[in-house]
CSV table of C-alpha atoms in Angstrom, one decimal:
chain,number,residue,atom,x,y,z
A,1,MET,CA,-184.2,80.0,131.3
A,2,LYS,CA,-180.8,80.3,129.5
A,3,MET,CA,-179.7,83.9,128.9
A,4,GLU,CA,-179.8,83.3,125.2
A,5,ASP,CA,-183.4,82.3,125.5
A,6,PHE,CA,-184.1,85.4,127.6
A,7,ILE,CA,-182.5,87.8,125.3
A,8,GLY,CA,-183.9,86.4,122.3
A,9,GLU,CA,-187.5,86.7,123.8
A,10,VAL,CA,-186.8,90.3,124.5
A,11,ILE,CA,-185.9,90.9,120.9
A,12,ALA,CA,-189.0,89.1,119.8
A,13,LEU,CA,-191.4,91.2,122.0
A,14,TYR,CA,-189.2,94.5,120.8
A,15,PHE,CA,-190.0,93.5,117.1
A,16,LYS,CA,-193.6,93.0,118.2
A,17,GLY,CA,-193.8,96.6,119.0
A,18,TYR,CA,-193.0,96.7,122.9
A,19,THR,CA,-190.5,98.9,124.2
A,20,VAL,CA,-187.2,97.4,125.4
A,21,LYS,CA,-188.6,98.3,129.0
A,22,GLN,CA,-191.7,96.6,128.5
A,23,ALA,CA,-190.3,93.6,127.2
A,24,LEU,CA,-187.8,93.2,130.2
A,25,LYS,CA,-190.8,93.6,132.5
A,26,ILE,CA,-192.8,91.0,130.6
A,27,MET,CA,-189.7,88.5,130.8
A,28,GLU,CA,-189.3,89.2,134.6
A,29,ASN,CA,-192.9,88.3,135.3
A,30,ARG,CA,-192.3,84.9,133.1
A,31,ILE,CA,-189.3,84.1,135.0
A,32,LYS,CA,-191.0,84.9,138.4
A,33,GLU,CA,-194.1,82.4,137.0
A,34,GLU,CA,-191.4,79.7,136.0
A,35,ASP,CA,-189.6,79.9,139.5
A,36,LEU,CA,-192.9,79.8,141.2
A,37,TYR,CA,-194.0,77.0,139.3
A,38,ILE,CA,-190.8,74.8,140.0
A,39,ALA,CA,-191.1,75.7,143.8
A,40,ILE,CA,-194.6,74.4,143.8
A,41,LYS,CA,-193.6,71.2,142.0
A,42,ASN,CA,-190.9,70.6,144.7
A,43,TYR,CA,-192.9,71.2,147.4
A,44,GLU,CA,-195.6,68.8,146.2
A,45,GLY,CA,-192.9,66.1,145.6
A,46,ARG,CA,-191.9,66.5,149.1
A,47,VAL,CA,-195.4,66.4,150.6
A,48,LYS,CA,-196.1,63.2,148.6
A,49,HIS,CA,-192.9,61.8,149.8
A,50,ALA,CA,-193.6,62.6,153.3
A,51,ALA,CA,-197.3,61.0,152.9
A,52,LYS,CA,-195.5,57.6,151.8
A,53,ALA,CA,-193.5,57.6,154.8
């Protein structure tokens, strides 16, 4: 996620009625989920590659 996207999302959440602190926490959780998703996909790719060998 790019910094511009992150800031834009925080501002959007703020205008939806969240405090800045709440908005930052929500975005922190989204980034963790994003990183976890990427890690799982990388792991699946390695497992499939190893299975072919």
